[in-house]
Amino acid sequence: MTTNAPPAPAAYPPNLQAPGTDTGPWEPLLDAAKLPPGSMRRITRGELDVLLAHTPAGVVAVADRCPHMSAPLSIGSLDGCVVACPLHEGRFDLCTGDTVRMPTTGGLDADGAYHPTWSPAGREPKVDPPGLKAEARRLTRVGRLRYFPVRIAGGTIEVQLPRTPTGG
Ligand code: FES
């Protein structure tokens, strides 16, 4: 059975709301009909790339930058609530803000704990080669997703964007 009911915004952990969004302007970003369940879209406003995703929990909006090395999540894949990054295969739960799988490069998680370079199941962990690149990978921290508040108004997805330093 199909329904024409508009999507609802998803709840998200309040401590993960993007800084500056609580007083920022509401921006109409997309006709809700253009974001069917299971889909993602990148919408750009100025220097800000926003990822809109229609998850089973509702519509979420986060920066379209992987919390690892800023790759565009919008060209990854969405499976339920989990978005897979196209660059190092990190997986992030858009409904909870949790990291589901660390990037294949390893590195630090949001709490600062180290994770080794990924290896296939049953194999010894790969040893990082020496050098600055490996050191950079080891010290790269996977941050936390940051959410923009979402509302659906008159069939349009509106997102509260961070207020700019100039007050816009
Ligand atoms: S940039 Fe996304 S997992 Fe590395």
mmCIF file of C-alpha atoms and ligand atoms in Angstrom, residues 66 68-71 85 87-90 92 103, ligand 1:
data_model
loop_
_atom_site.group_PDB
_atom_site.id
_atom_site.type_symbol
_atom_site.label_atom_id
_atom_site.label_comp_id
_atom_site.label_asym_id
_atom_site.label_seq_id
_atom_site.Cartn_x
_atom_site.Cartn_y
_atom_site.Cartn_z
ATOM 1 C CA CYS A 66 32.031 12.095 6.479
ATOM 2 C CA HIS A 68 36.341 10.729 9.149
ATOM 3 C CA MET A 69 37.946 12.645 6.260
ATOM 4 C CA SER A 70 35.006 14.690 4.980
ATOM 5 C CA ALA A 71 34.082 12.619 1.905
ATOM 6 C CA CYS A 85 30.955 6.254 3.208
ATOM 7 C CA LEU A 87 35.918 6.494 0.613
ATOM 8 C CA HIS A 88 37.064 4.175 3.437
ATOM 9 C CA GLU A 89 33.841 2.239 4.062
ATOM 10 C CA GLY A 90 33.093 3.774 7.435
ATOM 11 C CA PHE A 92 27.389 5.704 10.480
ATOM 12 C CA PRO A 103 36.964 3.305 8.463
HETATM 13 S S1 FES B 1 36.217 9.662 4.570
HETATM 14 FE FE1 FES B 1 34.543 8.447 5.154
HETATM 15 S S2 FES B 1 35.362 6.658 5.992
HETATM 16 FE FE2 FES B 1 37.071 7.884 5.442
#
